[in-house]
């Protein structure tokens, strides 16, 4: 995808582009280390110690086999799903490698756009335009200041790429196996302004279903934007999407209240869908967003320098929204338990890859390219991301600075120098590419993906774009 999302976290095009990295990254398995005298030695039987120090291929296979094995069982009712999701999280992340993958000899660049792939944004452009307009209408209030604040990041030029609604609508088309794009006019006619359960008798069933899935895309984006408003207050951010953040433009208090207002409107729309499973799934997202932020704020020194803590926080703050929203789209479409599980795994791995790419770009992309600070901005906020965790394994100096949240004159600049002097950013990219491959495989494992194997249908184009 040849636009700025191919630079930012959505550059995964969505999953396959990040997986199709040049260099040593294999689509069939996690990246393997280059041959060396150490690597050529006969490995000892796996033990907890050897697992922590073995090759990248071994640790990642162990890690993600366990991830799949510990994923929540989605065959029960909505309450069971929520309980399973929560109870399995400790096991979900305890299998992550405690040592970083071994260094690589060559730099693996981010994936280049595949000229044969379909532009995911073009496939749903008309729908996304309508989704955006309905979101703006949904946040109208009789309190002008609150309305203006809530609308701040929905205005023209500051609305972002709408990556999450795009992913959800593409996935909805794959799940439906549709041969043609939905008729936008029919879908709009099937979507009453308030309650989507009040079926318009003049609308056909597929259009009514699509209108509900579009509403879910709106809810997901409202939750996402609300989380951005709150994050900017917590982080003291000055910019967002290339413009002044709302807290800098107005005030912290107004930004917090605007985020609360968006969450309230999202909750009303979620209730109007009147699907208990979907309500549980999206409510779980809200719980995870708060939990992830608290984990970031209150991490002690041990947690701050922990791979497990970092990956669990990443799931809560970024991947959970995509994972549960993708599953919710499947639920609305009447998907089977297998399809729900595959949709959830697709969103989870895509979300993790998204954040890993974002963390890597923080070290080598400036504000002009991302619309956000670069050059170690996360470290300036006292955050320890995966490139830092990788780099500090060979640097006690960096470990000490990370433990102290990079306080002190010149600490951020020195930490940036240490990270960029090694292969930590490259290793982060490789792990992102692996997660993108896992997302692609989850999408291709959907039973509906096998049913729409013929070329030329809208569902097939959407599957390829995902």
Short mmCIF file of C-alpha atoms in Angstrom, two decimals:
data_model
loop_
_atom_site.label_atom_id
_atom_site.label_comp_id
_atom_site.label_asym_id
_atom_site.label_seq_id
_atom_site.Cartn_x
_atom_site.Cartn_y
_atom_site.Cartn_z
CA UNK A 1 0.00 0.00 0.00
CA UNK A 2 1.82 3.04 -1.26
CA UNK A 3 0.78 5.70 1.21
CA UNK A 4 1.77 6.84 4.64
CA UNK A 5 0.09 3.92 6.38
CA UNK A 6 2.79 1.79 4.76
CA UNK A 7 5.22 3.70 6.97
CA UNK A 8 3.17 3.74 10.15
CA UNK A 9 1.72 0.83 12.09
CA UNK A 10 -0.91 0.04 9.46
CA UNK A 11 1.89 -0.61 6.99
CA UNK A 12 1.20 -4.20 7.37
CA UNK A 13 -1.09 -3.92 4.32
CA UNK A 14 -2.34 -5.17 6.54
CA UNK A 15 -0.69 -8.42 7.58
CA UNK A 16 0.95 -9.64 4.42
CA UNK A 17 3.02 -6.56 3.59
CA UNK A 18 4.84 -6.63 6.91
CA UNK A 19 5.39 -10.34 6.56
CA UNK A 20 6.88 -9.93 3.10
CA UNK A 21 10.01 -8.29 4.45
CA UNK A 22 13.20 -8.50 2.45
CA UNK A 23 16.27 -10.21 3.81
CA UNK A 24 16.31 -13.12 6.18
CA UNK A 25 12.69 -13.11 7.34
CA UNK A 26 10.84 -16.24 6.28
CA UNK A 27 7.09 -16.38 5.86
CA UNK A 28 7.01 -20.01 6.87
CA UNK A 29 8.69 -19.64 10.25
CA UNK A 30 10.12 -17.03 12.63
CA UNK A 31 13.37 -15.38 11.52
CA UNK A 32 16.36 -17.62 12.14
CA UNK A 33 19.80 -16.40 13.18
CA UNK A 34 22.64 -16.51 10.66
CA UNK A 35 24.97 -19.51 10.83
CA UNK A 36 27.75 -19.19 13.35
CA UNK A 37 30.06 -21.43 15.27
CA UNK A 38 27.82 -21.11 18.30
CA UNK A 39 24.70 -21.81 16.31
CA UNK A 40 26.21 -24.83 14.60
CA UNK A 41 26.92 -26.54 17.90
CA UNK A 42 24.55 -29.32 18.86
CA UNK A 43 21.91 -27.76 21.16
CA UNK A 44 21.31 -29.24 24.57
CA UNK A 45 17.86 -30.61 25.46
CA UNK A 46 15.38 -27.80 26.13
CA UNK A 47 15.37 -26.63 29.73
CA UNK A 48 14.14 -23.35 31.19
CA UNK A 49 17.66 -21.98 30.91
CA UNK A 50 18.31 -23.16 27.35
CA UNK A 51 14.89 -21.91 26.29
CA UNK A 52 15.87 -18.45 27.45
CA UNK A 53 19.16 -18.51 25.57
CA UNK A 54 18.38 -20.65 22.54
CA UNK A 55 17.97 -19.43 18.98
CA UNK A 56 15.27 -17.03 17.84
CA UNK A 57 13.54 -19.78 15.93
CA UNK A 58 13.28 -22.01 19.00
CA UNK A 59 12.10 -19.31 21.39
CA UNK A 60 9.54 -17.86 19.02
CA UNK A 61 8.13 -21.25 18.07
CA UNK A 62 7.79 -22.11 21.75
CA UNK A 63 6.31 -18.72 22.50
CA UNK A 64 3.65 -18.62 19.82
CA UNK A 65 2.73 -22.28 20.00
CA UNK A 66 1.90 -21.55 23.64
CA UNK A 67 0.04 -18.40 22.65
CA UNK A 68 -2.20 -20.39 20.33
CA UNK A 69 -2.66 -23.14 22.90
CA UNK A 70 -3.63 -20.67 25.63
CA UNK A 71 -5.95 -18.54 23.50
CA UNK A 72 -9.44 -18.33 25.00
CA UNK A 73 -11.92 -21.03 24.06
CA UNK A 74 -14.65 -19.23 22.14
CA UNK A 75 -17.15 -22.06 22.01
CA UNK A 76 -19.07 -21.08 25.12
CA UNK A 77 -21.48 -18.25 25.82
CA UNK A 78 -20.48 -14.60 26.09
CA UNK A 79 -19.80 -14.75 29.82
CA UNK A 80 -17.59 -17.78 29.37
CA UNK A 81 -15.72 -16.02 26.61
CA UNK A 82 -14.98 -13.04 28.84
CA UNK A 83 -13.94 -15.24 31.75
CA UNK A 84 -11.73 -17.38 29.53
CA UNK A 85 -10.11 -14.31 28.01
CA UNK A 86 -9.24 -12.89 31.41
CA UNK A 87 -8.14 -16.09 33.09
CA UNK A 88 -5.85 -17.14 30.25
CA UNK A 89 -3.88 -13.91 30.05
CA UNK A 90 -1.22 -14.90 32.55
CA UNK A 91 -0.51 -18.08 30.63
CA UNK A 92 -0.78 -16.18 27.39
CA UNK A 93 2.23 -14.02 28.16
CA UNK A 94 4.33 -16.11 30.54
CA UNK A 95 5.69 -18.07 27.57
CA UNK A 96 7.35 -15.05 25.97
CA UNK A 97 11.15 -15.31 25.70
CA UNK A 98 13.03 -13.81 28.62
CA UNK A 99 16.06 -13.19 26.42
CA UNK A 100 15.97 -11.26 23.17
CA UNK A 101 16.59 -13.06 19.88
CA UNK A 102 20.24 -13.30 18.80
CA UNK A 103 21.60 -10.54 16.58
CA UNK A 104 21.26 -10.54 12.80
CA UNK A 105 23.99 -9.71 10.33
CA UNK A 106 21.86 -7.74 7.90
CA UNK A 107 19.16 -5.15 8.22
CA UNK A 108 15.67 -6.30 7.28
CA UNK A 109 13.75 -3.24 6.03
CA UNK A 110 10.06 -2.75 6.50
CA UNK A 111 8.01 -4.40 3.82
CA UNK A 112 7.64 -2.60 0.53
CA UNK A 113 4.14 -2.32 -0.94
CA UNK A 114 3.18 -5.35 -3.01
CA UNK A 115 2.13 -4.02 -6.43
CA UNK A 116 -0.15 -7.04 -6.86
CA UNK A 117 -2.04 -6.43 -3.63
CA UNK A 118 -5.32 -4.55 -3.52
CA UNK A 119 -5.41 -1.17 -1.80
CA UNK A 120 -7.38 -1.93 1.37
CA UNK A 121 -8.53 1.66 1.78
CA UNK A 122 -9.83 1.92 -1.78
CA UNK A 123 -11.94 -1.22 -1.34
CA UNK A 124 -14.04 0.36 1.43
CA UNK A 125 -13.50 4.08 0.77
CA UNK A 126 -17.19 4.92 0.28
CA UNK A 127 -18.21 3.00 3.37
CA UNK A 128 -15.49 4.60 5.49
CA UNK A 129 -16.65 8.03 4.34
CA UNK A 130 -20.17 7.23 5.54
CA UNK A 131 -18.87 5.74 8.78
CA UNK A 132 -16.90 8.92 9.46
CA UNK A 133 -19.88 11.13 8.76
CA UNK A 134 -22.14 9.11 11.05
CA UNK A 135 -19.53 9.26 13.80
CA UNK A 136 -19.48 13.04 13.57
CA UNK A 137 -23.27 13.16 13.74
CA UNK A 138 -23.29 10.80 16.72
CA UNK A 139 -21.21 13.14 18.88
CA UNK A 140 -23.38 16.22 18.46
CA UNK A 141 -24.35 17.64 21.84
CA UNK A 142 -26.13 20.72 23.16
CA UNK A 143 -22.95 21.67 25.05
CA UNK A 144 -20.94 23.44 22.32
CA UNK A 145 -17.55 23.30 24.04
CA UNK A 146 -17.85 19.57 24.68
CA UNK A 147 -19.05 18.93 21.14
CA UNK A 148 -16.19 20.92 19.62
CA UNK A 149 -13.67 19.07 21.77
CA UNK A 150 -15.11 15.64 20.94
CA UNK A 151 -15.11 16.52 17.23
CA UNK A 152 -11.47 17.69 17.33
CA UNK A 153 -9.99 14.51 15.83
CA UNK A 154 -12.91 13.82 13.50
CA UNK A 155 -12.43 17.07 11.60
CA UNK A 156 -11.12 17.08 8.05
CA UNK A 157 -7.35 16.61 7.98
CA UNK A 158 -7.06 15.23 11.52
CA UNK A 159 -9.16 12.07 11.26
CA UNK A 160 -6.32 9.66 10.56
CA UNK A 161 -6.43 6.71 8.19
CA UNK A 162 -9.34 4.91 9.90
CA UNK A 163 -7.24 1.75 9.94
CA UNK A 164 -9.46 -0.10 12.40
CA UNK A 165 -12.80 0.50 10.65
CA UNK A 166 -11.11 -0.42 7.37
CA UNK A 167 -9.86 -3.72 8.79
CA UNK A 168 -13.28 -4.54 10.24
CA UNK A 169 -15.19 -3.85 7.03
CA UNK A 170 -12.70 -5.84 4.95
CA UNK A 171 -13.02 -8.74 7.37
CA UNK A 172 -16.82 -8.49 7.25
CA UNK A 173 -16.68 -8.89 3.48
CA UNK A 174 -14.40 -11.91 3.77
CA UNK A 175 -16.71 -13.54 6.31
CA UNK A 176 -19.76 -12.94 4.12
CA UNK A 177 -18.09 -14.33 0.99
CA UNK A 178 -19.73 -11.56 -1.02
CA UNK A 179 -19.09 -11.44 -4.75
CA UNK A 180 -19.70 -7.69 -5.03
CA UNK A 181 -19.13 -4.68 -2.77
CA UNK A 182 -22.14 -3.74 -0.65
CA UNK A 183 -24.52 -1.18 -2.09
CA UNK A 184 -23.83 1.90 0.02
CA UNK A 185 -27.31 3.36 -0.51
CA UNK A 186 -29.01 0.11 0.52
CA UNK A 187 -26.82 -0.14 3.63
CA UNK A 188 -27.61 3.44 4.63
CA UNK A 189 -31.31 2.80 4.17
CA UNK A 190 -31.02 -0.26 6.42
CA UNK A 191 -29.38 1.72 9.25
CA UNK A 192 -31.92 3.73 11.28
CA UNK A 193 -30.45 6.76 12.98
CA UNK A 194 -30.87 5.42 16.51
CA UNK A 195 -31.67 1.73 16.90
CA UNK A 196 -30.25 -0.72 14.42
CA UNK A 197 -32.61 -3.38 15.74
CA UNK A 198 -35.53 -1.53 14.17
CA UNK A 199 -35.25 -3.26 10.83
CA UNK A 200 -36.21 -1.28 7.75
CA UNK A 201 -38.55 -3.64 5.90
CA UNK A 202 -37.52 -2.14 2.56
CA UNK A 203 -33.91 -3.21 3.10
CA UNK A 204 -32.55 -6.64 2.29
CA UNK A 205 -30.97 -8.82 4.96
CA UNK A 206 -27.33 -8.49 3.76
CA UNK A 207 -27.60 -4.69 3.82
CA UNK A 208 -29.08 -4.76 7.30
CA UNK A 209 -26.24 -6.99 8.50
CA UNK A 210 -23.69 -4.69 6.88
CA UNK A 211 -25.24 -1.67 8.58
CA UNK A 212 -24.72 -3.36 11.97
CA UNK A 213 -21.12 -4.19 11.12
CA UNK A 214 -20.56 -0.59 10.04
CA UNK A 215 -21.96 0.56 13.37
CA UNK A 216 -19.48 -1.73 15.12
CA UNK A 217 -16.69 -0.09 13.10
CA UNK A 218 -17.92 3.30 14.33
CA UNK A 219 -17.94 2.08 17.94
CA UNK A 220 -14.40 0.75 17.61
CA UNK A 221 -13.11 4.04 16.22
CA UNK A 222 -14.88 6.06 18.93
CA UNK A 223 -13.21 3.90 21.58
CA UNK A 224 -9.85 4.28 19.85
CA UNK A 225 -10.06 8.08 19.60
CA UNK A 226 -11.21 8.33 23.22
CA UNK A 227 -8.16 6.31 24.27
CA UNK A 228 -5.92 8.69 22.28
CA UNK A 229 -7.37 11.71 24.07
CA UNK A 230 -6.76 10.09 27.44
CA UNK A 231 -3.27 8.87 26.47
CA UNK A 232 -2.23 12.36 25.41
CA UNK A 233 -3.20 13.72 28.82
CA UNK A 234 -1.35 10.96 30.65
CA UNK A 235 1.75 11.32 28.45
CA UNK A 236 1.66 15.12 28.32
CA UNK A 237 1.76 14.96 24.50
CA UNK A 238 1.84 18.18 22.50
CA UNK A 239 0.92 16.77 19.08
CA UNK A 240 -1.29 14.07 17.62
CA UNK A 241 -1.66 13.19 13.94
CA UNK A 242 0.44 16.16 12.93
CA UNK A 243 -1.65 18.75 14.79
CA UNK A 244 -1.72 20.04 18.34
CA UNK A 245 -3.15 17.49 20.76
CA UNK A 246 -6.48 18.42 22.34
CA UNK A 247 -4.95 18.77 25.79
CA UNK A 248 -2.40 21.23 24.36
CA UNK A 249 -5.04 23.00 22.26
CA UNK A 250 -7.55 23.32 25.08
CA UNK A 251 -6.82 21.79 28.49
CA UNK A 252 -6.22 18.47 30.19
CA UNK A 253 -9.61 18.57 31.89
CA UNK A 254 -11.50 19.17 28.66
CA UNK A 255 -9.54 16.45 26.87
CA UNK A 256 -10.39 13.92 29.60
CA UNK A 257 -14.07 14.89 29.52
CA UNK A 258 -14.15 14.71 25.72
CA UNK A 259 -12.71 11.20 25.88
CA UNK A 260 -15.30 10.22 28.48
CA UNK A 261 -18.02 11.64 26.25
CA UNK A 262 -16.86 9.58 23.26
CA UNK A 263 -16.82 6.44 25.41
CA UNK A 264 -20.35 7.20 26.59
CA UNK A 265 -21.59 7.60 23.02
CA UNK A 266 -19.81 4.41 22.00
CA UNK A 267 -21.50 2.60 24.89
CA UNK A 268 -24.95 3.81 23.79
CA UNK A 269 -24.34 2.62 20.25
CA UNK A 270 -23.01 -0.68 21.55
CA UNK A 271 -26.15 -1.20 23.64
CA UNK A 272 -28.29 -0.44 20.58
CA UNK A 273 -26.78 -3.40 18.77
CA UNK A 274 -28.42 -5.56 21.44
CA UNK A 275 -26.06 -8.47 21.01
CA UNK A 276 -24.84 -9.78 24.39
CA UNK A 277 -21.69 -11.40 22.98
CA UNK A 278 -20.65 -8.20 21.21
CA UNK A 279 -21.35 -6.13 24.32
CA UNK A 280 -19.13 -8.42 26.40
CA UNK A 281 -16.33 -8.34 23.82
CA UNK A 282 -16.22 -4.54 23.51
CA UNK A 283 -16.66 -4.03 27.25
CA UNK A 284 -13.62 -6.25 27.73
CA UNK A 285 -11.69 -3.87 25.48
CA UNK A 286 -12.53 -0.95 27.77
CA UNK A 287 -11.32 -2.93 30.75
CA UNK A 288 -8.07 -3.79 28.95
CA UNK A 289 -7.41 -0.20 27.89
CA UNK A 290 -7.61 0.97 31.48
CA UNK A 291 -5.57 -1.97 32.75
CA UNK A 292 -2.86 -1.37 30.15
CA UNK A 293 -2.56 2.29 31.02
CA UNK A 294 -2.34 1.51 34.73
CA UNK A 295 0.33 -1.10 34.00
CA UNK A 296 2.35 1.53 32.16
CA UNK A 297 1.92 4.18 34.84
CA UNK A 298 2.57 2.04 37.90
CA UNK A 299 5.22 -0.37 36.68
CA UNK A 300 8.04 -0.83 39.16
CA UNK A 301 11.66 -1.18 38.03
CA UNK A 302 11.44 -4.93 37.61
CA UNK A 303 8.25 -4.77 35.57
CA UNK A 304 9.51 -1.87 33.49
CA UNK A 305 12.46 -3.96 32.29
CA UNK A 306 10.42 -7.14 31.71
CA UNK A 307 9.57 -8.61 28.31
CA UNK A 308 6.47 -10.28 29.71
CA UNK A 309 5.21 -7.00 31.16
CA UNK A 310 5.87 -5.16 27.89
CA UNK A 311 4.01 -7.71 25.75
CA UNK A 312 1.06 -7.96 28.11
CA UNK A 313 0.77 -4.18 28.21
CA UNK A 314 0.98 -4.09 24.39
CA UNK A 315 -1.86 -6.57 24.14
CA UNK A 316 -4.02 -4.60 26.56
CA UNK A 317 -3.36 -1.15 25.07
CA UNK A 318 -3.26 -1.95 21.35
CA UNK A 319 -4.00 -5.51 20.30
CA UNK A 320 -7.07 -6.15 22.44
CA UNK A 321 -9.17 -3.57 20.60
CA UNK A 322 -8.43 -5.11 17.21
CA UNK A 323 -8.74 -8.69 18.47
CA UNK A 324 -12.10 -8.27 20.15
CA UNK A 325 -13.50 -6.00 17.42
CA UNK A 326 -12.58 -8.50 14.72
CA UNK A 327 -14.26 -11.24 16.71
CA UNK A 328 -17.31 -9.02 17.23
CA UNK A 329 -17.65 -8.51 13.47
CA UNK A 330 -17.65 -12.29 13.11
CA UNK A 331 -20.29 -12.62 15.84
CA UNK A 332 -22.61 -10.15 14.10
CA UNK A 333 -22.20 -12.11 10.89
CA UNK A 334 -23.29 -15.35 12.55
CA UNK A 335 -19.82 -16.89 12.35
CA UNK A 336 -18.92 -20.31 13.66
CA UNK A 337 -16.71 -20.81 16.70
CA UNK A 338 -13.78 -21.55 14.40
CA UNK A 339 -14.33 -18.33 12.45
CA UNK A 340 -14.60 -16.32 15.66
CA UNK A 341 -11.34 -17.76 16.91
CA UNK A 342 -9.51 -17.06 13.64
CA UNK A 343 -10.87 -13.51 13.51
CA UNK A 344 -9.72 -12.90 17.09
CA UNK A 345 -6.24 -14.25 16.36
CA UNK A 346 -5.97 -12.12 13.23
CA UNK A 347 -6.76 -8.96 15.18
CA UNK A 348 -4.48 -9.89 18.06
CA UNK A 349 -1.41 -10.57 15.95
CA UNK A 350 -2.05 -7.58 13.70
CA UNK A 351 -2.37 -5.34 16.74
CA UNK A 352 0.87 -6.60 18.25
CA UNK A 353 2.69 -6.18 14.92
CA UNK A 354 1.22 -2.69 14.65
CA UNK A 355 2.68 -1.66 18.01
CA UNK A 356 6.06 -3.27 17.37
CA UNK A 357 6.40 -1.37 14.09
CA UNK A 358 5.41 1.82 15.89
CA UNK A 359 8.08 1.21 18.54
CA UNK A 360 10.72 0.59 15.87
CA UNK A 361 9.79 3.72 13.96
CA UNK A 362 10.22 5.83 17.08
CA UNK A 363 13.97 5.36 16.66
CA UNK A 364 14.43 6.21 13.00
CA UNK A 365 11.52 8.30 11.74
CA UNK A 366 10.91 11.96 12.50
CA UNK A 367 7.74 13.92 13.08
CA UNK A 368 7.27 14.91 9.45
CA UNK A 369 6.91 11.31 8.32
CA UNK A 370 4.72 10.01 11.12
CA UNK A 371 2.77 13.01 12.26
CA UNK A 372 4.15 12.29 15.73
CA UNK A 373 7.41 12.79 17.59
CA UNK A 374 10.31 10.49 16.71
CA UNK A 375 13.94 10.14 17.70
CA UNK A 376 13.33 8.45 21.04
CA UNK A 377 10.15 10.28 22.02
CA UNK A 378 8.95 7.27 24.01
CA UNK A 379 12.14 7.31 26.08
CA UNK A 380 11.66 11.03 26.68
CA UNK A 381 8.35 10.05 28.28
CA UNK A 382 10.10 7.46 30.43
CA UNK A 383 8.78 4.49 28.45
CA UNK A 384 10.78 1.33 27.85
CA UNK A 385 9.84 -0.24 24.52
CA UNK A 386 11.04 -3.44 22.89
CA UNK A 387 14.08 -1.95 21.07
CA UNK A 388 15.32 -0.70 24.44
CA UNK A 389 14.71 -4.08 26.07
CA UNK A 390 16.72 -5.74 23.32
CA UNK A 391 19.55 -3.20 23.37
CA UNK A 392 19.99 -3.13 27.13
CA UNK A 393 20.95 -6.82 27.19
CA UNK A 394 24.41 -5.82 26.05
CA UNK A 395 24.56 -2.53 27.90
CA UNK A 396 24.47 -2.12 31.66
CA UNK A 397 24.59 1.63 31.06
CA UNK A 398 21.32 1.52 29.09
CA UNK A 399 19.73 -0.78 31.67
CA UNK A 400 20.53 1.73 34.41
CA UNK A 401 19.09 4.60 32.38
CA UNK A 402 15.93 2.61 31.55
CA UNK A 403 15.52 1.70 35.21
CA UNK A 404 15.63 5.42 36.00
CA UNK A 405 13.14 6.33 33.23
CA UNK A 406 15.90 8.09 31.25
CA UNK A 407 16.02 10.99 33.70
CA UNK A 408 18.99 13.30 33.68
CA UNK A 409 20.70 15.60 31.21
CA UNK A 410 21.58 13.85 27.99
CA UNK A 411 20.12 10.50 29.08
CA UNK A 412 17.68 10.20 26.17
CA UNK A 413 20.31 11.17 23.59
CA UNK A 414 22.79 8.68 25.02
CA UNK A 415 20.17 5.91 25.19
CA UNK A 416 19.20 6.61 21.57
CA UNK A 417 22.83 6.32 20.56
CA UNK A 418 23.19 2.95 22.30
CA UNK A 419 19.99 1.53 20.77
CA UNK A 420 20.92 2.63 17.25
CA UNK A 421 24.46 1.27 17.55
CA UNK A 422 23.21 -2.31 17.62
CA UNK A 423 20.53 -4.44 16.01
CA UNK A 424 17.70 -3.88 18.51
CA UNK A 425 15.48 -2.02 16.04
CA UNK A 426 16.05 -4.71 13.43
CA UNK A 427 15.10 -7.45 15.85
CA UNK A 428 11.92 -5.57 16.71
CA UNK A 429 11.07 -5.42 13.02
CA UNK A 430 11.64 -9.14 12.68
CA UNK A 431 9.29 -9.91 15.54
CA UNK A 432 6.70 -7.58 13.97
CA UNK A 433 7.10 -9.44 10.67
CA UNK A 434 6.53 -12.73 12.46
CA UNK A 435 3.34 -11.47 14.09
CA UNK A 436 2.18 -10.16 10.72
CA UNK A 437 2.72 -13.62 9.28
CA UNK A 438 0.68 -15.10 12.13
CA UNK A 439 -2.10 -12.62 11.35
CA UNK A 440 -2.02 -13.54 7.68
CA UNK A 441 -2.18 -17.23 8.51
CA UNK A 442 -5.14 -16.65 10.84
CA UNK A 443 -6.98 -14.83 8.06
CA UNK A 444 -6.20 -17.56 5.53
CA UNK A 445 -7.37 -20.21 7.99
CA UNK A 446 -10.88 -18.77 8.04
CA UNK A 447 -13.25 -21.36 6.55
CA UNK A 448 -14.78 -18.57 4.50
CA UNK A 449 -11.34 -17.83 3.05
CA UNK A 450 -11.27 -21.33 1.67
CA UNK A 451 -14.79 -20.94 0.29
CA UNK A 452 -13.91 -17.75 -1.62
CA UNK A 453 -10.78 -19.17 -3.17
CA UNK A 454 -11.89 -18.21 -6.66
CA UNK A 455 -10.31 -15.01 -7.94
CA UNK A 456 -12.14 -11.84 -8.85
CA UNK A 457 -14.77 -11.70 -6.11
CA UNK A 458 -15.00 -8.80 -3.69
CA UNK A 459 -14.44 -11.16 -0.74
CA UNK A 460 -11.24 -12.48 -2.31
CA UNK A 461 -9.91 -8.97 -2.91
CA UNK A 462 -10.69 -8.04 0.70
CA UNK A 463 -8.97 -11.18 1.98
CA UNK A 464 -5.85 -10.37 -0.06
CA UNK A 465 -5.88 -6.80 1.25
CA UNK A 466 -6.03 -8.04 4.84
#
